[in-house]
Coordinates of C-alpha atoms in Angstrom, one line a residue:
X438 CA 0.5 -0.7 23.0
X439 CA -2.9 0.7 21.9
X440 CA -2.5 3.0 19.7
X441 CA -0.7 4.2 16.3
X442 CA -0.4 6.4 13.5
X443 CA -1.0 5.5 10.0
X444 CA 1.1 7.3 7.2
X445 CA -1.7 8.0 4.3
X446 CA -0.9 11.3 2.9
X447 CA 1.3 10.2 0.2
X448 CA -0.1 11.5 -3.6
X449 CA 0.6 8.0 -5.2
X450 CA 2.0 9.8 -8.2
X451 CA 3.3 6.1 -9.3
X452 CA 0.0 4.8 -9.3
X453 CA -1.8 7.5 -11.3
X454 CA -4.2 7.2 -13.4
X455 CA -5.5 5.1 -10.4
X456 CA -5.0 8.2 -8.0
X457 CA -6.2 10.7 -9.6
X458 CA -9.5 11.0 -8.2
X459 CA -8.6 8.8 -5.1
X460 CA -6.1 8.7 -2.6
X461 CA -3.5 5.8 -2.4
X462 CA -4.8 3.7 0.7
X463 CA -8.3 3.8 -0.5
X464 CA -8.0 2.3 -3.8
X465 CA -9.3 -1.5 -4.0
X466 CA -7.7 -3.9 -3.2
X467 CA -9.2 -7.2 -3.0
X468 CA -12.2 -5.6 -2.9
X469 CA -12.3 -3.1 0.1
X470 CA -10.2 0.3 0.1
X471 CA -6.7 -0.8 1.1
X472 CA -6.4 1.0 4.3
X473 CA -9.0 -1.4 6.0
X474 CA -6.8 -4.2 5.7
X475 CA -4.0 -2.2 7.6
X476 CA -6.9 -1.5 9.7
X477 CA -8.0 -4.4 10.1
X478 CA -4.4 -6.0 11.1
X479 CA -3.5 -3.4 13.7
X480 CA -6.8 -4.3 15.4
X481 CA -6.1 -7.7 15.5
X482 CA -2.9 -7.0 17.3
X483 CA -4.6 -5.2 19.8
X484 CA -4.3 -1.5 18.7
X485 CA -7.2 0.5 19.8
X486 CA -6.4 4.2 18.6
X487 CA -5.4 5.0 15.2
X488 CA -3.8 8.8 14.2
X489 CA -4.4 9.2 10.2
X490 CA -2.0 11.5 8.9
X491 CA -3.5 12.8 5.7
X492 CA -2.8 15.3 3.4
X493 CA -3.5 14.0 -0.6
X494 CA -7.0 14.4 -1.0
X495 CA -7.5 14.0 3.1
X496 CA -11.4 14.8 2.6
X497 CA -11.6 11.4 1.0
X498 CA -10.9 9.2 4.5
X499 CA -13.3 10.3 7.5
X500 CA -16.0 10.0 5.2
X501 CA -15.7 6.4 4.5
X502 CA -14.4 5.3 7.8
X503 CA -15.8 8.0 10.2
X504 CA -14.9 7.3 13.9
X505 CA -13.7 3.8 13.1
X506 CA -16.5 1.8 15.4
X507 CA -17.6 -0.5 12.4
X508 CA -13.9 -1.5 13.0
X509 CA -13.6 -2.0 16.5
X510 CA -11.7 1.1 16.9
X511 CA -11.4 4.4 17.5
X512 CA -10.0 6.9 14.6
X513 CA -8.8 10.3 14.0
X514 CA -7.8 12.2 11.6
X515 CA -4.5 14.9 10.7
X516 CA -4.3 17.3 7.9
X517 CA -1.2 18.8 6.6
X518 CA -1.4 22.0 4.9
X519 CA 1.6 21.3 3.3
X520 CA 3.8 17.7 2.7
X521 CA 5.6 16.9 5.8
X522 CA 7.4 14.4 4.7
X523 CA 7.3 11.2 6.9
X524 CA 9.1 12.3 10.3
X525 CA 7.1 15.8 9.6
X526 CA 4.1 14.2 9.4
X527 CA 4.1 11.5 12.7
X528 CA 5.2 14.8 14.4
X529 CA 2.4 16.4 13.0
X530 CA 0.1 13.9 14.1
X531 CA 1.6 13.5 17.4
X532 CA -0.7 16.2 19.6
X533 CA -3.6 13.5 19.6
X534 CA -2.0 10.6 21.4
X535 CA -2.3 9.7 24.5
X536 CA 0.1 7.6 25.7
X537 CA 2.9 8.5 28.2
X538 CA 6.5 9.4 27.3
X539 CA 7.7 6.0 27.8
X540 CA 4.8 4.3 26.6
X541 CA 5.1 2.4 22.9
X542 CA 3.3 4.6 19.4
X543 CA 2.8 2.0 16.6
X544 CA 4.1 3.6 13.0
X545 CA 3.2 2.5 9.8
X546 CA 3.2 3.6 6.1
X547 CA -0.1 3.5 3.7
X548 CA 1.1 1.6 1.0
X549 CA 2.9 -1.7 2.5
X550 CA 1.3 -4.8 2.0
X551 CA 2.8 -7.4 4.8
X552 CA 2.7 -9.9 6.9
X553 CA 4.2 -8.7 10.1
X554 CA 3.8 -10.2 13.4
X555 CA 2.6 -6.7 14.7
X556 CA 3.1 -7.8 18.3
X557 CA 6.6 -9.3 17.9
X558 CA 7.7 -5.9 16.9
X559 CA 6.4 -4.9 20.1
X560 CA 7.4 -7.3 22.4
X561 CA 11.1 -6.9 20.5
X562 CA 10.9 -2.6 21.6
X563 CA 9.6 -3.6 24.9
X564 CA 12.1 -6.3 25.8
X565 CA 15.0 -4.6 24.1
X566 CA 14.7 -1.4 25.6
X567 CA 15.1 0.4 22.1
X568 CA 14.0 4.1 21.7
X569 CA 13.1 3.5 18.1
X570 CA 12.0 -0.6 16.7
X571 CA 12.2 -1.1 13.1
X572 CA 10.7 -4.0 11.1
X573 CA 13.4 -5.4 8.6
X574 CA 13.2 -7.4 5.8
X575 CA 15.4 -9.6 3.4
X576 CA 15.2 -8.6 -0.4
X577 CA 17.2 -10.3 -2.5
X578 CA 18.5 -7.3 -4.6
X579 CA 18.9 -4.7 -1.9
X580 CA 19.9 -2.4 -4.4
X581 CA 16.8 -0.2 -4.8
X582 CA 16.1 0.3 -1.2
X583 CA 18.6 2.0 1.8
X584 CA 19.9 -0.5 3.9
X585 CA 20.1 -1.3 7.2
X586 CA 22.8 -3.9 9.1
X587 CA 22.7 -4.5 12.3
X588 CA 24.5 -6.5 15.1
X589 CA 24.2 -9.8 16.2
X590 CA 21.9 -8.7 18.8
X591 CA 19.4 -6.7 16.0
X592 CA 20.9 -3.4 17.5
X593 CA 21.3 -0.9 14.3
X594 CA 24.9 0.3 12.9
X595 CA 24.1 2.5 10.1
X596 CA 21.6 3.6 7.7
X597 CA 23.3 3.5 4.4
X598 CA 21.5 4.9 0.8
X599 CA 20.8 3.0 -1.9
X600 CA 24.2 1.0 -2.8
X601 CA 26.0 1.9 -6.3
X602 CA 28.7 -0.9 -6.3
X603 CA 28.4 -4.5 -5.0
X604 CA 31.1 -3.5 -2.8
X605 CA 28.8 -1.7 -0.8
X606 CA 26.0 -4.2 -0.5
X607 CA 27.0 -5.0 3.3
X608 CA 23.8 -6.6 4.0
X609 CA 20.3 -8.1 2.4
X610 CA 18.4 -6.3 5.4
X611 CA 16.5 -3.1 4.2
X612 CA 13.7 -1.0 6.2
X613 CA 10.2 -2.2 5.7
X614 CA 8.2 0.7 6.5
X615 CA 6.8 -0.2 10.1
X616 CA 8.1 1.5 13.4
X617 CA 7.7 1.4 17.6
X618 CA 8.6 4.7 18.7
X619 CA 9.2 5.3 22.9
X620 CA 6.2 8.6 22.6
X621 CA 9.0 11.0 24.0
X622 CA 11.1 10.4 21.0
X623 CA 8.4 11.4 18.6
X624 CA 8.5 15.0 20.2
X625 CA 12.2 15.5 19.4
X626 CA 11.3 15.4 15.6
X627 CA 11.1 18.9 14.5
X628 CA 7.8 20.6 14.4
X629 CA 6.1 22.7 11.4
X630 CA 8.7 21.3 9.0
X631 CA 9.6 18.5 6.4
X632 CA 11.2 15.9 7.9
X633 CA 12.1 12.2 6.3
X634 CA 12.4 9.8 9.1
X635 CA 14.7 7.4 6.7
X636 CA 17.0 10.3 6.0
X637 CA 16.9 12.7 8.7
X638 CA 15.2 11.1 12.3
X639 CA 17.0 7.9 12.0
X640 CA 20.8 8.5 11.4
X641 CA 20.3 11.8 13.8
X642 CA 19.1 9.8 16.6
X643 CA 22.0 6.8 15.8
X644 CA 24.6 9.5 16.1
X645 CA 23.8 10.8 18.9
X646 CA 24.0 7.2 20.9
X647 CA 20.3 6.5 20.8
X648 CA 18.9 2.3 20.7
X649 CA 17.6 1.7 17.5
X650 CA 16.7 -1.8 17.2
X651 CA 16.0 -3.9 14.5
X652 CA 13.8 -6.8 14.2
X653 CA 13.8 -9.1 10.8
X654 CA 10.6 -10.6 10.0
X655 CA 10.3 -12.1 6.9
X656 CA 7.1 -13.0 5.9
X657 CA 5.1 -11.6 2.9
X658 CA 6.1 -8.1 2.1
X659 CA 4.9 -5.7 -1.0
X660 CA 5.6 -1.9 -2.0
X661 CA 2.4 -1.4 -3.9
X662 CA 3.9 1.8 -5.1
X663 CA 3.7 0.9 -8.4
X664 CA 0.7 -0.4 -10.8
X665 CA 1.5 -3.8 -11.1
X666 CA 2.8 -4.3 -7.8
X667 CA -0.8 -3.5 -6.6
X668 CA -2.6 -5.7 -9.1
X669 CA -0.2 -8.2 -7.2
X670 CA -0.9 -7.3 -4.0
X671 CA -4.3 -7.7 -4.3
X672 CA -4.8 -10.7 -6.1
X673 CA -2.4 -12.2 -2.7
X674 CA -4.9 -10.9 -0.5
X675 CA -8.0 -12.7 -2.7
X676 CA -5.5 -16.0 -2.9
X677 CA -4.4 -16.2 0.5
X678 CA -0.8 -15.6 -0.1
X679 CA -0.9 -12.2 2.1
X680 CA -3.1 -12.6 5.2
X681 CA -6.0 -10.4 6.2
X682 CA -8.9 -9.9 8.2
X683 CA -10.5 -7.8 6.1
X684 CA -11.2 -9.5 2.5
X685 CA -14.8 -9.6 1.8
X686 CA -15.3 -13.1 1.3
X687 CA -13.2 -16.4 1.5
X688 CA -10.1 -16.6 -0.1
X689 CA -9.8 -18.7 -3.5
X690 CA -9.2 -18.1 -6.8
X691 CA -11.3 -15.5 -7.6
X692 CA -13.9 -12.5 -5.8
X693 CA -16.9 -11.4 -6.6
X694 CA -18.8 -9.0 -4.8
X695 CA -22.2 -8.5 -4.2
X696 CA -24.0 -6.7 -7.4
X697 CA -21.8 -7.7 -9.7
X698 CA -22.1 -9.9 -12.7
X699 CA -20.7 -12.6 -14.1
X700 CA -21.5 -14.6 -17.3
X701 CA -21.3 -18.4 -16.7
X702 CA -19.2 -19.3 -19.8
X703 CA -17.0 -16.1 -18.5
X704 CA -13.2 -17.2 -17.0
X705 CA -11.9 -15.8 -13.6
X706 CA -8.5 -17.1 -12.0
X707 CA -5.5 -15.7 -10.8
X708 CA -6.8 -13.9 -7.8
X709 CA -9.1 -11.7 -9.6
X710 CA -11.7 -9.3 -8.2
X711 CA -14.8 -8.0 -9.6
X712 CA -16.6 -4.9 -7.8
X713 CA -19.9 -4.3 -6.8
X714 CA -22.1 -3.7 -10.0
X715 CA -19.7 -4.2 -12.5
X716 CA -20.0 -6.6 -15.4
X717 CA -18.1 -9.6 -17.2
X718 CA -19.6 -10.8 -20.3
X719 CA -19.9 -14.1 -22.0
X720 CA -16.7 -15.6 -23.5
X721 CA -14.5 -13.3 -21.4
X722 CA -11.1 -14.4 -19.6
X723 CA -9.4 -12.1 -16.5
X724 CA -6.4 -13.4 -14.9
X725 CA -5.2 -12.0 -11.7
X726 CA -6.8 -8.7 -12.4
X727 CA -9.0 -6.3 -10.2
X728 CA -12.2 -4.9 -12.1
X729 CA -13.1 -1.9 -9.7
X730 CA -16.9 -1.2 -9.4
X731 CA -19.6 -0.7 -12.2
X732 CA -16.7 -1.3 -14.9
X733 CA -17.5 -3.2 -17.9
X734 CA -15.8 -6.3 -19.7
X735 CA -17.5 -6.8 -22.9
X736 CA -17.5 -10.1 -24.8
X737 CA -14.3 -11.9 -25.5
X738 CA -12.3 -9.7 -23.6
X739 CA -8.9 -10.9 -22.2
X740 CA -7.3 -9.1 -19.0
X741 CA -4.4 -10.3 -17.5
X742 CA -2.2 -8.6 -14.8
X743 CA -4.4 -5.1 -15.1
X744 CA -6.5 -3.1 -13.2
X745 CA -9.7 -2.0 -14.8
X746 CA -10.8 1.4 -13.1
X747 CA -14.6 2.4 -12.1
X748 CA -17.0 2.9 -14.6
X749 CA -14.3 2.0 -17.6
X750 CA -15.4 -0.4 -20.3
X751 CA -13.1 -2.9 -22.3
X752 CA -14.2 -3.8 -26.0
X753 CA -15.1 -6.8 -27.3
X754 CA -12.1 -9.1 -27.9
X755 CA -10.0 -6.5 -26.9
X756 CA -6.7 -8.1 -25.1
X757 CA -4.9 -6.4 -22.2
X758 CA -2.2 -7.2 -20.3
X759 CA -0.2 -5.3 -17.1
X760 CA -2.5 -2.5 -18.4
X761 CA -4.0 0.2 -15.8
X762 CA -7.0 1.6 -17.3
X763 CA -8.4 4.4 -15.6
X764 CA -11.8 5.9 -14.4
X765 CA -14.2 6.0 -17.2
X766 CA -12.1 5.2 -19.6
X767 CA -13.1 3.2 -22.9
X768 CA -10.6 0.9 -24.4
X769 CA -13.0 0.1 -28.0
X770 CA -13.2 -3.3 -29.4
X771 CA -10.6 -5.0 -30.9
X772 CA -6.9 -2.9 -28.8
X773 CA -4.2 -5.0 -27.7
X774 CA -2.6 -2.9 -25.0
X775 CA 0.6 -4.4 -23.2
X776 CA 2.7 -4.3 -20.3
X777 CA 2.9 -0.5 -18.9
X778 CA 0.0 1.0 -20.9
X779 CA -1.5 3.5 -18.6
X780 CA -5.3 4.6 -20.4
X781 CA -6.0 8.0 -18.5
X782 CA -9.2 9.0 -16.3
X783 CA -12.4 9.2 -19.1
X784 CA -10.1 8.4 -22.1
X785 CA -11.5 7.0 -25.4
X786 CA -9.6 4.7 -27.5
X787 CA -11.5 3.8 -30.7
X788 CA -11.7 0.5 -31.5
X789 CA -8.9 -1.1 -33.3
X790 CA -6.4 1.7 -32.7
X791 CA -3.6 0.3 -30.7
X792 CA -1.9 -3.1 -31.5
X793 CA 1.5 -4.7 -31.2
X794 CA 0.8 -7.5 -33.4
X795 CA -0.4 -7.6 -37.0
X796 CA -3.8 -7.9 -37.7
X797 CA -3.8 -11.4 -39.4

C-alpha cells in the first residue's frame, strides 16, 4: 500500500471558538498543526501518496504543507463545493489515485488521535481477502458510538446505531475511524452526492454479501471532537502517552518552542505546550494546557486543562480551568472561568467580571 486519503473537511463546529478562523486538523496540537502527526504516521508505515479531501476552509492546507516533500511525501489536494459527507467525499477524492482495482487505498478521518499499527490493518485486508478493513476499538461505554460485532474470525455481522437499552449493547467493539478499501470498491460509492460511509457504504455493501473485516487494535485512541478532548490529546502527544513522529521536541512534561518565553519562577507540567513567541510570566502555573502562538499569560495566572488561542492574553491572577479561550481574546485580571467556558475569537472580559467563588 502506498497511498491514502485523509478525511479533513469536517467544520469542527465542536471545537469552535478554536475553528473559527482555522480548520480542524490544523489547529495545534503539541505544537505542530494536527494533520502532520497523521502525516507523519502514515509515512512511517510506508504510505507514499496522500489524497486531502477538504472542504472547511480548504485554502488553509496546501499552503502550509504544499506538495508534502518536507514530509517525505507526495500530497494532493480535493475540494468539495458542497459537504459530501464521508463516503461522498473519499469518492470525491477518488479520481487522483493511482492504484489498481485490486490494489489497497488507506482511509482515515482528520480528527482521530491513535495508536494504530497502520500496517497490521494492512496485512489483516491483505491476508483476509476483505473488500472493506476496519480498525476497531474497545470503549468501555459503547453507548455513544455505533457498534460493530463481529465473528470469531474478525468478519463483520452488522452495523448497529447507537444502543438505547443495555439490551442492545451486543458488543464493546465500535468503529475507530480508519479504513482499507480494495480501490474498485471505492468507485461503487455514489458520485456527486452525500454519502455517510458509517450509515450508508457499510451496511449496503454487508447486505449485499460483501467481506467486511474487522481488525481490533487497542492501543491509544482519542475523538478530539470536542475542546477538552483536544487539550487531552495533545498534552499525550507532549507526554508520550500517544506516539508520534512528529512532536517538535522530546517528549516530557512540558514543550516549549522556539521564541517563546518562559519566566524561571513560572510552573509548566501536565503536558503543556507553549507556541512560538508567546509568553508566561513570573509566578504563573499551567497544567496540561496548550498556549498557541504569541498568546500571553500574565503574572499569577493559573491554567489548567485549557487551551489558550493565538494572540489572547490571560490577566494577572486570573484562574482558568477546562476553559477554551479564543483568538485574541482577553480574559482581564482577576476571572475565574471553569469547566466549559468557551471566551470567543477577540472577546474582552474586564477584569473581575466572572467568578464562581466569593471574593474573600
Amino acid at each position: 500500500m502506498t497511498e491514502a486519503i485523509l478525511l479533513v473537511g469536517g467544520k469542527g463546529t465542536r471545537l469552535r471558538p478554536l475553528t473559527v478562523h482555522t480548520p480542524k486538523p490544523m489547529v495545534r496540537a503539541a505544537g505542530v498543526p494536527f494533520l502532520t502527526h497523521q502525516l507523519a504516521r502514515a509515512r512511517a508505515a510506508g504510505v507514499e501518496h496522500i489524497v486531502l479531501a477538504t472542504s472547511y476552509l480548504a485554502e488553509v492546507f496546501e499552503p502550509y504543507f504544499g506538495d508534502g516533500s518536507s514530509l517525505g511525501l507526495h500530497l494532493e489536494y480535493v475540494t468539495e463545493e458542497e459537504p459530501l459527507g464521508t463516503g461522498g467525499a473519499i469518492r470525491n477524492a477518488a479520481a487522483r489515485l493511482r492504484s489498481g482495482p485490486d490494489e489497497p487505498v488507506l482511509v482515515f478521518n482528520g480528527d482521530i488521535l491513535t495508536g494504530l499499527d497502520i500496517g497490521a490493518l494492512v496485512r489483516t485486508h491483505g491476508t483476509s481477502g476483505a473488500d472493506v478493513s476496519l480498525h476497531l476499538t474497545k470503549v468501555s461505554d459503547p453507548r455513544a458510538y455505533g457498534l460493530v460485532p463481529t465473528d470469531g474470525t474478525g468478519r463483520v455481522l452488522a452495523f448497529l446505531e447507537k444502543p438505547q437499552t443495555p439490551e442492545e449493547i451486543v458488543t464493546d467493539q465500535i468503529n475507530a475511524g480508519a479504513y482499507v478499501f480494495r480501490r474498485s470498491v471505492i468507485d461503487t460509492i455514489p458520485a456527486g452526492r452525500p454519502v455517510s460511509v458509517e450509515r450508508e457504504t457499510f451496511p449496503e455493501l454487508l447486505s449485499a454479501g460483501a467481506h467486511l473485516q474487522g481488525m481490533v487494535d487497542s492501543t491509544y485512541w482519542l475523538d478530539l471532537g470536542t475542546p477538552a478532548a483536544f487539550v487531552r490529546g495533545s498534552a499525550d502527544l507532549v507526554l508520550g502517552r500517544a506516539p508520534s513522529p512528529a512532536v517538535p521536541g522530546r517528549c516530557g512534561d512540558r514543550l516549549v518552542l522556539p521564541t517563546a518565553t518562559v519566566a524561571p519562577d513560572a510552573k509548566l507540567a501536565g503536558g503543556t505546550v507553549v507556541g512560538e513567541g508567546a509568553f508566561v510570566a513570573e509566578g504563573a502555573r499551567v497544567f496540561g494546557s496548550t498556549i498557541l502562538p504569541g498568546a500571553v499569560i500574565e503574572p499569577g495566572a493559573v491554567v489548567t486543562d485549557s487551551l489558550i488561542g493565538s494572540r489572547a492574553r490571560v490577566g494577572e491572577r486570573s484562574v482558568l480551568t477546562g476553559t477554551v479561550v479564543g483568538d485574541g481574546a482577553v480574559v482581564g485580571p482577576d476571572n475565574e472561568l471553569r469547566e466549559g467556558v468557551r471566551v470567543w475569537c477577540d472577546a474582552r472580559i474586564p477584569a473581575g467580571a466572572v467568578r464562581f467563588s466569593s471574593d474573600q
